[in-house]
Amino acid sequence: MKKQMMILAGLSMGLIACQKTTATEPVASNDCTAVTYAGTIKPLFDSRCITCHGATSGDGPITNYAQTKALVDNGKLKLTVLTTRSMPQGSTLTAGQLGQVQCWLDAGAPNN
Ligand code: HEC
């Protein structure tokens, strides 16, 4: 009986893990050619991030390319926005917006 319980627990943990993976997989249905820093990413981050990540923010300013690129380079932008989805704190991005961020990161986060 104990063994069955262990198997059951293992199975349900596997299920939860699967669901989690699916939920954090960004929907990349975007046309990446249309995604630029100036035209897509900056307006998105301006509207969704800089209330907390303003120029003097202790949590890391995200008001211009250099500041944003620093968070790309240390891996934290991708981690918090696409992987753990802890950012934007207190809200969520749409699948389309996540796809745009993914496009931009995949392209090497260009300043375009
Ligand atoms: C409601 C406020 C709020 C909003 C909106 C918000 N953040 Fe944050 N962010 C925080 C706080 C507070 C921290 C530090 C604590 C933490 O990591 O949870 C943080 C941490 C981060 C970090 C890690 C910084 C580091 O050096 O460890 C990144 C990257 C980040 N945010 C990106 C973003 C992006 C990108 C957006 C917009 C899509 C965003 N955040 C929106 C409050 C916010």
CSV table of N, CA, C and O and ligand atoms in Angstrom, one decimal:
chain,number,residue,atom,x,y,z
A,1,MET,N,0.8,-1.2,0.0
A,1,MET,CA,0.0,0.0,0.0
A,1,MET,C,0.9,1.3,0.0
A,1,MET,O,0.7,2.2,-0.7
A,2,LYS,N,1.9,1.2,0.8
A,2,LYS,CA,2.8,2.4,0.9
A,2,LYS,C,3.4,2.6,-0.5
A,2,LYS,O,3.6,3.8,-0.9
A,3,LYS,N,3.8,1.5,-1.1
A,3,LYS,CA,4.4,1.7,-2.4
A,3,LYS,C,3.5,2.3,-3.4
A,3,LYS,O,3.9,3.2,-4.2
A,4,GLN,N,2.2,1.9,-3.4
A,4,GLN,CA,1.2,2.5,-4.3
A,4,GLN,C,1.1,4.0,-4.1
A,4,GLN,O,1.0,4.8,-5.0
A,5,MET,N,1.1,4.3,-2.8
A,5,MET,CA,1.0,5.7,-2.4
A,5,MET,C,2.1,6.5,-3.0
A,5,MET,O,2.0,7.6,-3.5
A,6,MET,N,3.3,5.9,-2.9
A,6,MET,CA,4.5,6.6,-3.4
A,6,MET,C,4.4,6.8,-4.9
A,6,MET,O,4.7,7.9,-5.4
A,7,ILE,N,3.9,5.8,-5.6
A,7,ILE,CA,3.8,5.9,-7.0
A,7,ILE,C,2.8,7.0,-7.4
A,7,ILE,O,3.0,7.8,-8.3
A,8,LEU,N,1.7,7.0,-6.7
A,8,LEU,CA,0.6,8.0,-6.9
A,8,LEU,C,1.2,9.4,-6.7
A,8,LEU,O,1.0,10.3,-7.5
A,9,ALA,N,1.9,9.5,-5.6
A,9,ALA,CA,2.5,10.9,-5.3
A,9,ALA,C,3.4,11.3,-6.4
A,9,ALA,O,3.4,12.4,-6.9
A,10,GLY,N,4.2,10.3,-6.8
A,10,GLY,CA,5.2,10.6,-7.9
A,10,GLY,C,4.5,11.0,-9.2
A,10,GLY,O,4.9,12.0,-9.8
A,11,LEU,N,3.4,10.3,-9.5
A,11,LEU,CA,2.7,10.6,-10.7
A,11,LEU,C,2.1,11.9,-10.7
A,11,LEU,O,2.2,12.7,-11.6
A,12,SER,N,1.4,12.3,-9.5
A,12,SER,CA,0.8,13.6,-9.5
A,12,SER,C,1.8,14.7,-9.5
A,12,SER,O,1.6,15.8,-10.0
A,13,MET,N,3.0,14.4,-8.9
A,13,MET,CA,4.0,15.5,-9.0
A,13,MET,C,4.5,15.7,-10.4
A,13,MET,O,4.7,16.8,-10.9
A,14,GLY,N,4.6,14.6,-11.1
A,14,GLY,CA,4.9,14.6,-12.5
A,14,GLY,C,3.9,15.4,-13.3
A,14,GLY,O,4.3,16.3,-14.1
A,15,LEU,N,2.6,15.2,-13.0
A,15,LEU,CA,1.6,16.0,-13.7
A,15,LEU,C,1.7,17.4,-13.4
A,15,LEU,O,1.6,18.3,-14.3
A,16,ILE,N,1.9,17.8,-12.1
A,16,ILE,CA,2.0,19.2,-11.8
A,16,ILE,C,3.2,19.8,-12.5
A,16,ILE,O,3.1,20.9,-13.1
A,17,ALA,N,4.3,19.1,-12.6
A,17,ALA,CA,5.5,19.6,-13.3
A,17,ALA,C,5.2,19.8,-14.7
A,17,ALA,O,5.6,20.8,-15.3
A,18,CYS,N,4.4,18.9,-15.4
A,18,CYS,CA,4.1,19.0,-16.8
A,18,CYS,C,3.2,20.3,-17.0
A,18,CYS,O,3.5,21.0,-17.9
A,19,GLN,N,2.2,20.4,-16.1
A,19,GLN,CA,1.3,21.6,-16.3
A,19,GLN,C,2.1,22.9,-16.2
A,19,GLN,O,1.9,23.8,-16.9
A,20,LYS,N,3.1,22.9,-15.2
A,20,LYS,CA,3.9,24.1,-15.0
A,20,LYS,C,4.7,24.4,-16.3
A,20,LYS,O,4.7,25.5,-16.7
A,21,THR,N,5.3,23.4,-16.9
A,21,THR,CA,6.1,23.6,-18.1
A,21,THR,C,5.2,24.2,-19.2
A,21,THR,O,5.6,25.1,-19.8
A,22,THR,N,4.0,23.6,-19.4
A,22,THR,CA,3.1,24.1,-20.4
A,22,THR,C,2.7,25.5,-20.2
A,22,THR,O,2.8,26.3,-21.1
A,23,ALA,N,2.4,25.8,-18.9
A,23,ALA,CA,2.0,27.2,-18.6
A,23,ALA,C,3.0,28.2,-18.8
A,23,ALA,O,2.7,29.4,-19.1
A,24,THR,N,4.3,27.8,-18.7
A,24,THR,CA,5.3,28.9,-18.8
A,24,THR,C,5.9,28.9,-20.2
A,24,THR,O,6.9,29.6,-20.5
A,25,GLU,N,5.4,28.1,-21.1
A,25,GLU,CA,5.9,28.1,-22.5
A,25,GLU,C,5.2,29.2,-23.3
A,25,GLU,O,4.0,29.2,-23.5
A,26,PRO,N,6.0,30.2,-23.7
A,26,PRO,CA,5.4,31.4,-24.4
A,26,PRO,C,4.8,31.0,-25.7
A,26,PRO,O,5.4,30.1,-26.4
A,27,VAL,N,3.8,31.6,-26.1
A,27,VAL,CA,3.2,31.3,-27.4
A,27,VAL,C,3.9,32.2,-28.4
A,27,VAL,O,3.8,33.4,-28.4
A,28,ALA,N,4.6,31.5,-29.3
A,28,ALA,CA,5.4,32.3,-30.2
A,28,ALA,C,4.7,32.3,-31.6
A,28,ALA,O,5.2,31.9,-32.6
A,29,SER,N,3.5,32.9,-31.6
A,29,SER,CA,2.7,32.9,-32.8
A,29,SER,C,2.9,34.3,-33.5
A,29,SER,O,2.2,34.7,-34.3
A,30,ASN,N,4.0,35.0,-33.0
A,30,ASN,CA,4.2,36.3,-33.5
A,30,ASN,C,5.1,36.3,-34.8
A,30,ASN,O,5.9,35.5,-35.0
A,31,ASP,N,4.8,37.4,-35.6
A,31,ASP,CA,5.7,37.6,-36.7
A,31,ASP,C,6.9,38.4,-36.1
A,31,ASP,O,6.8,39.6,-35.9
A,32,CYS,N,8.0,37.7,-36.0
A,32,CYS,CA,9.2,38.3,-35.3
A,32,CYS,C,9.8,39.4,-36.1
A,32,CYS,O,10.4,40.3,-35.5
A,33,THR,N,9.6,39.5,-37.4
A,33,THR,CA,10.2,40.5,-38.2
A,33,THR,C,9.6,41.9,-37.8
A,33,THR,O,10.2,42.9,-38.1
A,34,ALA,N,8.4,41.9,-37.2
A,34,ALA,CA,7.8,43.2,-36.9
A,34,ALA,C,8.2,43.7,-35.5
A,34,ALA,O,7.9,44.8,-35.1
A,35,VAL,N,9.0,42.9,-34.8
A,35,VAL,CA,9.4,43.2,-33.4
A,35,VAL,C,10.7,44.0,-33.4
A,35,VAL,O,11.7,43.5,-33.9
A,36,THR,N,10.7,45.2,-32.8
A,36,THR,CA,11.9,46.0,-32.7
A,36,THR,C,11.9,46.5,-31.2
A,36,THR,O,10.9,46.5,-30.5
A,37,TYR,N,13.1,46.9,-30.8
A,37,TYR,CA,13.2,47.5,-29.4
A,37,TYR,C,12.3,48.8,-29.4
A,37,TYR,O,11.5,48.9,-28.5
A,38,ALA,N,12.6,49.7,-30.3
A,38,ALA,CA,11.9,51.0,-30.2
A,38,ALA,C,10.4,50.9,-30.5
A,38,ALA,O,9.7,51.6,-29.9
A,39,GLY,N,10.0,50.0,-31.4
A,39,GLY,CA,8.6,50.0,-31.8
A,39,GLY,C,7.8,49.1,-30.9
A,39,GLY,O,6.6,49.2,-30.9
A,40,THR,N,8.4,48.1,-30.3
A,40,THR,CA,7.6,47.0,-29.6
A,40,THR,C,8.0,46.9,-28.1
A,40,THR,O,7.1,47.1,-27.2
A,41,ILE,N,9.3,46.7,-27.9
A,41,ILE,CA,9.7,46.3,-26.5
A,41,ILE,C,9.7,47.6,-25.6
A,41,ILE,O,9.1,47.5,-24.5
A,42,LYS,N,10.2,48.7,-26.1
A,42,LYS,CA,10.2,49.9,-25.2
A,42,LYS,C,8.8,50.3,-24.8
A,42,LYS,O,8.5,50.6,-23.7
A,43,PRO,N,7.9,50.4,-25.8
A,43,PRO,CA,6.6,50.8,-25.5
A,43,PRO,C,5.9,49.9,-24.5
A,43,PRO,O,5.2,50.3,-23.6
A,44,LEU,N,6.2,48.6,-24.6
A,44,LEU,CA,5.6,47.6,-23.7
A,44,LEU,C,6.1,47.8,-22.3
A,44,LEU,O,5.4,47.8,-21.4
A,45,PHE,N,7.5,47.9,-22.2
A,45,PHE,CA,8.1,48.0,-20.9
A,45,PHE,C,7.7,49.4,-20.3
A,45,PHE,O,7.6,49.5,-19.1
A,46,ASP,N,7.6,50.4,-21.1
A,46,ASP,CA,7.2,51.7,-20.6
A,46,ASP,C,5.8,51.6,-19.9
A,46,ASP,O,5.6,52.2,-18.9
A,47,SER,N,5.0,50.9,-20.6
A,47,SER,CA,3.6,50.8,-20.0
A,47,SER,C,3.5,49.8,-18.9
A,47,SER,O,2.6,50.0,-18.0
A,48,ARG,N,4.3,48.8,-18.9
A,48,ARG,CA,4.1,47.7,-17.9
A,48,ARG,C,5.2,47.6,-16.8
A,48,ARG,O,5.0,46.8,-15.9
A,49,CYS,N,6.3,48.2,-17.0
A,49,CYS,CA,7.4,48.0,-16.0
A,49,CYS,C,7.9,49.2,-15.3
A,49,CYS,O,8.3,49.2,-14.1
A,50,ILE,N,7.9,50.4,-16.0
A,50,ILE,CA,8.6,51.5,-15.4
A,50,ILE,C,7.9,52.2,-14.2
A,50,ILE,O,8.5,53.0,-13.5
A,51,THR,N,6.6,51.8,-14.0
A,51,THR,CA,6.0,52.3,-12.7
A,51,THR,C,6.8,51.9,-11.5
A,51,THR,O,7.0,52.6,-10.6
A,52,CYS,N,7.4,50.7,-11.6
A,52,CYS,CA,8.2,50.1,-10.5
A,52,CYS,C,9.7,50.2,-10.9
A,52,CYS,O,10.5,50.4,-10.0
A,53,HIS,N,10.0,50.1,-12.2
A,53,HIS,CA,11.4,50.1,-12.6
A,53,HIS,C,11.8,51.4,-13.2
A,53,HIS,O,12.3,51.5,-14.3
A,54,GLY,N,11.5,52.5,-12.6
A,54,GLY,CA,11.9,53.8,-13.1
A,54,GLY,C,13.3,54.1,-13.0
A,54,GLY,O,14.1,53.3,-12.5
A,55,ALA,N,13.8,55.3,-13.4
A,55,ALA,CA,15.2,55.6,-13.5
A,55,ALA,C,15.9,55.5,-12.2
A,55,ALA,O,17.1,55.1,-12.2
A,56,THR,N,15.2,55.7,-11.1
A,56,THR,CA,15.9,55.6,-9.8
A,56,THR,C,15.6,54.3,-9.0
A,56,THR,O,15.8,54.2,-7.8
A,57,SER,N,14.9,53.4,-9.7
A,57,SER,CA,14.4,52.2,-9.0
A,57,SER,C,15.6,51.3,-8.4
A,57,SER,O,16.5,51.0,-9.2
A,58,GLY,N,15.5,51.0,-7.2
A,58,GLY,CA,16.5,50.1,-6.6
A,58,GLY,C,16.3,48.6,-7.1
A,58,GLY,O,17.2,47.8,-6.9
A,59,ASP,N,15.2,48.3,-7.8
A,59,ASP,CA,15.0,47.0,-8.3
A,59,ASP,C,15.5,46.9,-9.7
A,59,ASP,O,15.2,45.9,-10.4
A,60,GLY,N,16.2,47.9,-10.2
A,60,GLY,CA,16.8,47.9,-11.6
A,60,GLY,C,15.9,48.7,-12.5
A,60,GLY,O,14.8,48.3,-12.9
A,61,PRO,N,16.4,49.8,-12.9
A,61,PRO,CA,15.7,50.7,-13.9
A,61,PRO,C,15.6,50.0,-15.3
A,61,PRO,O,16.5,49.3,-15.7
A,62,ILE,N,14.4,50.2,-15.9
A,62,ILE,CA,14.2,49.6,-17.3
A,62,ILE,C,13.7,50.7,-18.2
A,62,ILE,O,12.8,50.5,-18.9
A,63,THR,N,14.3,51.9,-18.1
A,63,THR,CA,13.8,53.0,-18.8
A,63,THR,C,14.4,53.2,-20.2
A,63,THR,O,13.9,54.0,-21.0
A,64,ASN,N,15.6,52.6,-20.4
A,64,ASN,CA,16.2,52.8,-21.8
A,64,ASN,C,16.9,51.5,-22.2
A,64,ASN,O,16.9,50.5,-21.5
A,65,TYR,N,17.5,51.5,-23.4
A,65,TYR,CA,18.1,50.3,-24.0
A,65,TYR,C,19.2,49.7,-23.1
A,65,TYR,O,19.2,48.5,-22.8
A,66,ALA,N,20.1,50.6,-22.7
A,66,ALA,CA,21.3,50.1,-21.9
A,66,ALA,C,20.8,49.4,-20.6
A,66,ALA,O,21.4,48.4,-20.3
A,67,GLN,N,19.9,50.0,-19.9
A,67,GLN,CA,19.4,49.4,-18.7
A,67,GLN,C,18.7,48.1,-18.9
A,67,GLN,O,18.9,47.1,-18.2
A,68,THR,N,17.9,48.1,-20.0
A,68,THR,CA,17.2,46.8,-20.3
A,68,THR,C,18.2,45.7,-20.7
A,68,THR,O,18.1,44.6,-20.3
A,69,LYS,N,19.2,46.1,-21.6
A,69,LYS,CA,20.2,45.2,-22.1
A,69,LYS,C,21.0,44.6,-20.9
A,69,LYS,O,21.4,43.4,-21.0
A,70,ALA,N,21.3,45.4,-19.9
A,70,ALA,CA,22.0,44.9,-18.8
A,70,ALA,C,21.2,43.7,-18.1
A,70,ALA,O,21.8,42.7,-17.7
A,71,LEU,N,19.9,43.8,-18.1
A,71,LEU,CA,19.1,42.7,-17.5
A,71,LEU,C,18.9,41.6,-18.4
A,71,LEU,O,18.7,40.4,-18.0
A,72,VAL,N,19.1,41.8,-19.7
A,72,VAL,CA,19.1,40.7,-20.7
A,72,VAL,C,20.4,40.0,-20.5
A,72,VAL,O,20.4,38.7,-20.4
A,73,ASP,N,21.5,40.7,-20.4
A,73,ASP,CA,22.8,40.1,-20.3
A,73,ASP,C,23.0,39.3,-19.1
A,73,ASP,O,23.7,38.3,-19.1
A,74,ASN,N,22.4,39.7,-17.9
A,74,ASN,CA,22.6,38.9,-16.7
A,74,ASN,C,21.6,37.8,-16.6
A,74,ASN,O,21.5,37.1,-15.6
A,75,GLY,N,20.7,37.7,-17.6
A,75,GLY,CA,19.7,36.6,-17.7
A,75,GLY,C,18.5,36.8,-16.9
A,75,GLY,O,17.5,36.0,-16.9
A,76,LYS,N,18.4,38.0,-16.2
A,76,LYS,CA,17.2,38.2,-15.3
A,76,LYS,C,16.0,38.6,-16.0
A,76,LYS,O,14.9,38.3,-15.6
A,77,LEU,N,16.1,39.2,-17.1
A,77,LEU,CA,14.9,39.6,-17.9
A,77,LEU,C,14.2,38.4,-18.4
A,77,LEU,O,13.0,38.2,-18.1
A,78,LYS,N,14.9,37.5,-19.0
A,78,LYS,CA,14.3,36.3,-19.5
A,78,LYS,C,13.8,35.4,-18.4
A,78,LYS,O,12.6,34.9,-18.4
A,79,LEU,N,14.5,35.3,-17.3
A,79,LEU,CA,14.1,34.5,-16.2
A,79,LEU,C,12.8,35.0,-15.6
A,79,LEU,O,11.9,34.2,-15.4
A,80,THR,N,12.7,36.3,-15.3
A,80,THR,CA,11.5,36.8,-14.6
A,80,THR,C,10.3,37.0,-15.5
A,80,THR,O,9.2,36.8,-15.1
A,81,VAL,N,10.6,37.4,-16.8
A,81,VAL,CA,9.4,37.7,-17.7
A,81,VAL,C,8.9,36.4,-18.4
A,81,VAL,O,7.7,36.1,-18.5
A,82,LEU,N,9.9,35.6,-18.9
A,82,LEU,CA,9.4,34.4,-19.7
A,82,LEU,C,9.4,33.1,-18.9
A,82,LEU,O,8.6,32.2,-19.1
A,83,THR,N,10.4,32.9,-18.0
A,83,THR,CA,10.5,31.6,-17.3
A,83,THR,C,9.6,31.5,-16.0
A,83,THR,O,8.7,30.7,-16.0
A,84,THR,N,9.9,32.4,-15.1
A,84,THR,CA,9.1,32.3,-13.8
A,84,THR,C,7.9,33.1,-13.9
A,84,THR,O,6.9,32.9,-13.2
A,85,ARG,N,7.9,34.1,-14.9
A,85,ARG,CA,6.7,35.0,-15.0
A,85,ARG,C,6.4,35.8,-13.8
A,85,ARG,O,5.2,36.0,-13.5
A,86,SER,N,7.4,36.1,-13.0
A,86,SER,CA,7.2,36.9,-11.8
A,86,SER,C,7.1,38.3,-12.1
A,86,SER,O,6.6,39.1,-11.3
A,87,MET,N,7.5,38.7,-13.4
A,87,MET,CA,7.3,40.1,-13.8
A,87,MET,C,6.5,40.1,-15.1
A,87,MET,O,6.6,39.3,-15.9
A,88,PRO,N,5.6,41.2,-15.2
A,88,PRO,CA,5.4,42.3,-14.3
A,88,PRO,C,4.8,41.8,-13.0
A,88,PRO,O,3.8,41.1,-13.1
A,89,GLN,N,5.3,42.3,-11.9
A,89,GLN,CA,4.8,41.9,-10.6
A,89,GLN,C,3.3,42.4,-10.5
A,89,GLN,O,3.0,43.5,-10.8
A,90,GLY,N,2.5,41.5,-10.1
A,90,GLY,CA,1.1,41.8,-9.8
A,90,GLY,C,0.2,41.8,-11.0
A,90,GLY,O,-1.0,42.0,-10.9
A,91,SER,N,0.8,41.5,-12.2
A,91,SER,CA,-0.1,41.4,-13.4
A,91,SER,C,0.6,40.4,-14.4
A,91,SER,O,1.6,39.8,-14.1
A,92,THR,N,0.0,40.2,-15.5
A,92,THR,CA,0.6,39.3,-16.5
A,92,THR,C,0.6,39.9,-17.9
A,92,THR,O,-0.2,40.8,-18.2
A,93,LEU,N,1.5,39.4,-18.7
A,93,LEU,CA,1.5,39.8,-20.1
A,93,LEU,C,0.7,38.9,-20.9
A,93,LEU,O,0.5,37.7,-20.5
A,94,THR,N,0.2,39.3,-22.0
A,94,THR,CA,-0.6,38.4,-22.9
A,94,THR,C,0.3,37.5,-23.6
A,94,THR,O,1.5,37.7,-23.7
A,95,ALA,N,-0.2,36.4,-24.2
A,95,ALA,CA,0.6,35.5,-24.9
A,95,ALA,C,1.3,36.2,-26.1
A,95,ALA,O,2.5,35.9,-26.4
A,96,GLY,N,0.6,37.1,-26.7
A,96,GLY,CA,1.2,37.9,-27.8
A,96,GLY,C,2.4,38.7,-27.3
A,96,GLY,O,3.4,38.8,-28.0
A,97,GLN,N,2.3,39.3,-26.2
A,97,GLN,CA,3.3,40.2,-25.7
A,97,GLN,C,4.5,39.3,-25.3
A,97,GLN,O,5.7,39.7,-25.5
A,98,LEU,N,4.2,38.1,-24.6
A,98,LEU,CA,5.3,37.2,-24.3
A,98,LEU,C,6.0,36.8,-25.5
A,98,LEU,O,7.3,36.7,-25.6
A,99,GLY,N,5.3,36.5,-26.6
A,99,GLY,CA,5.9,36.1,-27.9
A,99,GLY,C,6.8,37.2,-28.4
A,99,GLY,O,7.9,36.9,-28.9
A,100,GLN,N,6.4,38.4,-28.3
A,100,GLN,CA,7.2,39.5,-28.8
A,100,GLN,C,8.5,39.6,-28.0
A,100,GLN,O,9.6,39.8,-28.6
A,101,VAL,N,8.4,39.5,-26.7
A,101,VAL,CA,9.7,39.5,-25.9
A,101,VAL,C,10.6,38.3,-26.3
A,101,VAL,O,11.8,38.5,-26.4
A,102,GLN,N,10.0,37.2,-26.5
A,102,GLN,CA,10.7,36.0,-26.9
A,102,GLN,C,11.4,36.3,-28.2
A,102,GLN,O,12.6,36.0,-28.4
A,103,CYS,N,10.7,36.8,-29.2
A,103,CYS,CA,11.3,37.2,-30.5
A,103,CYS,C,12.5,38.1,-30.3
A,103,CYS,O,13.5,37.8,-30.9
A,104,TRP,N,12.3,39.1,-29.5
A,104,TRP,CA,13.4,40.1,-29.4
A,104,TRP,C,14.6,39.5,-28.7
A,104,TRP,O,15.7,39.7,-29.1
A,105,LEU,N,14.4,38.6,-27.7
A,105,LEU,CA,15.5,38.0,-27.0
A,105,LEU,C,16.2,37.0,-28.0
A,105,LEU,O,17.4,36.9,-28.0
A,106,ASP,N,15.4,36.2,-28.7
A,106,ASP,CA,16.0,35.3,-29.7
A,106,ASP,C,16.8,36.0,-30.7
A,106,ASP,O,17.8,35.4,-31.2
A,107,ALA,N,16.4,37.2,-31.1
A,107,ALA,CA,17.2,37.9,-32.1
A,107,ALA,C,18.5,38.6,-31.5
A,107,ALA,O,19.2,39.2,-32.2
A,108,GLY,N,18.7,38.3,-30.2
A,108,GLY,CA,19.9,38.9,-29.5
A,108,GLY,C,19.7,40.2,-28.9
A,108,GLY,O,20.6,41.0,-28.6
A,109,ALA,N,18.4,40.6,-28.6
A,109,ALA,CA,18.0,41.8,-28.0
A,109,ALA,C,18.7,43.0,-28.7
A,109,ALA,O,19.4,43.8,-28.0
A,110,PRO,N,18.4,43.2,-30.0
A,110,PRO,CA,19.0,44.3,-30.7
A,110,PRO,C,18.5,45.7,-30.3
A,110,PRO,O,17.3,45.8,-29.9
A,111,ASN,N,19.3,46.7,-30.5
A,111,ASN,CA,18.8,48.1,-30.2
A,111,ASN,C,18.3,48.6,-31.6
A,111,ASN,O,19.0,49.4,-32.2
A,112,ASN,N,17.2,48.2,-32.0
A,112,ASN,CA,16.6,48.6,-33.3
A,112,ASN,C,15.3,49.3,-33.2
A,112,ASN,O,14.9,49.6,-32.1
B,1,HEC,C1,4.4,46.5,-9.3
B,1,HEC,C2,5.8,46.7,-9.4
B,1,HEC,C3,6.6,46.0,-10.5
B,1,HEC,C4,6.3,45.9,-11.9
B,1,HEC,C5,5.1,46.5,-12.6
B,1,HEC,C6,7.4,45.2,-12.5
B,1,HEC,N1,8.3,44.9,-11.6
B,1,HEC,FE1,10.1,43.9,-11.9
B,1,HEC,N2,10.5,43.9,-9.9
B,1,HEC,C7,9.7,44.5,-9.0
B,1,HEC,C8,10.4,44.3,-7.7
B,1,HEC,C9,9.8,44.8,-6.3
B,1,HEC,C10,11.5,43.6,-7.9
B,1,HEC,C11,12.6,43.1,-6.9
B,1,HEC,C12,12.1,41.9,-6.1
B,1,HEC,C13,11.8,40.7,-6.9
B,1,HEC,O1,12.7,40.3,-7.6
B,1,HEC,O2,10.7,40.2,-6.9
B,1,HEC,C14,11.6,43.3,-9.3
B,1,HEC,C15,12.6,42.7,-10.0
B,1,HEC,C16,12.8,42.5,-11.4
B,1,HEC,C17,13.9,42.0,-12.0
B,1,HEC,C18,15.1,41.4,-11.4
B,1,HEC,C19,16.1,42.5,-11.2
B,1,HEC,C20,17.3,42.0,-10.5
B,1,HEC,O3,18.4,42.6,-10.7
B,1,HEC,O4,17.3,41.0,-9.7
B,1,HEC,C21,13.6,42.0,-13.4
B,1,HEC,C22,14.6,41.6,-14.5
B,1,HEC,C23,12.4,42.7,-13.5
B,1,HEC,N3,11.9,43.0,-12.3
B,1,HEC,C24,11.8,42.9,-14.7
B,1,HEC,C25,10.5,43.5,-14.9
B,1,HEC,C26,9.9,43.7,-16.2
B,1,HEC,C27,10.6,43.4,-17.5
B,1,HEC,C28,8.7,44.3,-16.0
B,1,HEC,C29,7.6,44.7,-17.0
B,1,HEC,C30,7.3,43.7,-18.0
B,1,HEC,C31,8.6,44.4,-14.5
B,1,HEC,N4,9.7,43.9,-13.9
B,1,HEC,C32,7.5,45.0,-13.9
B,1,HEC,C33,8.6,45.2,-9.2
B,1,HEC,C34,7.9,45.3,-10.4
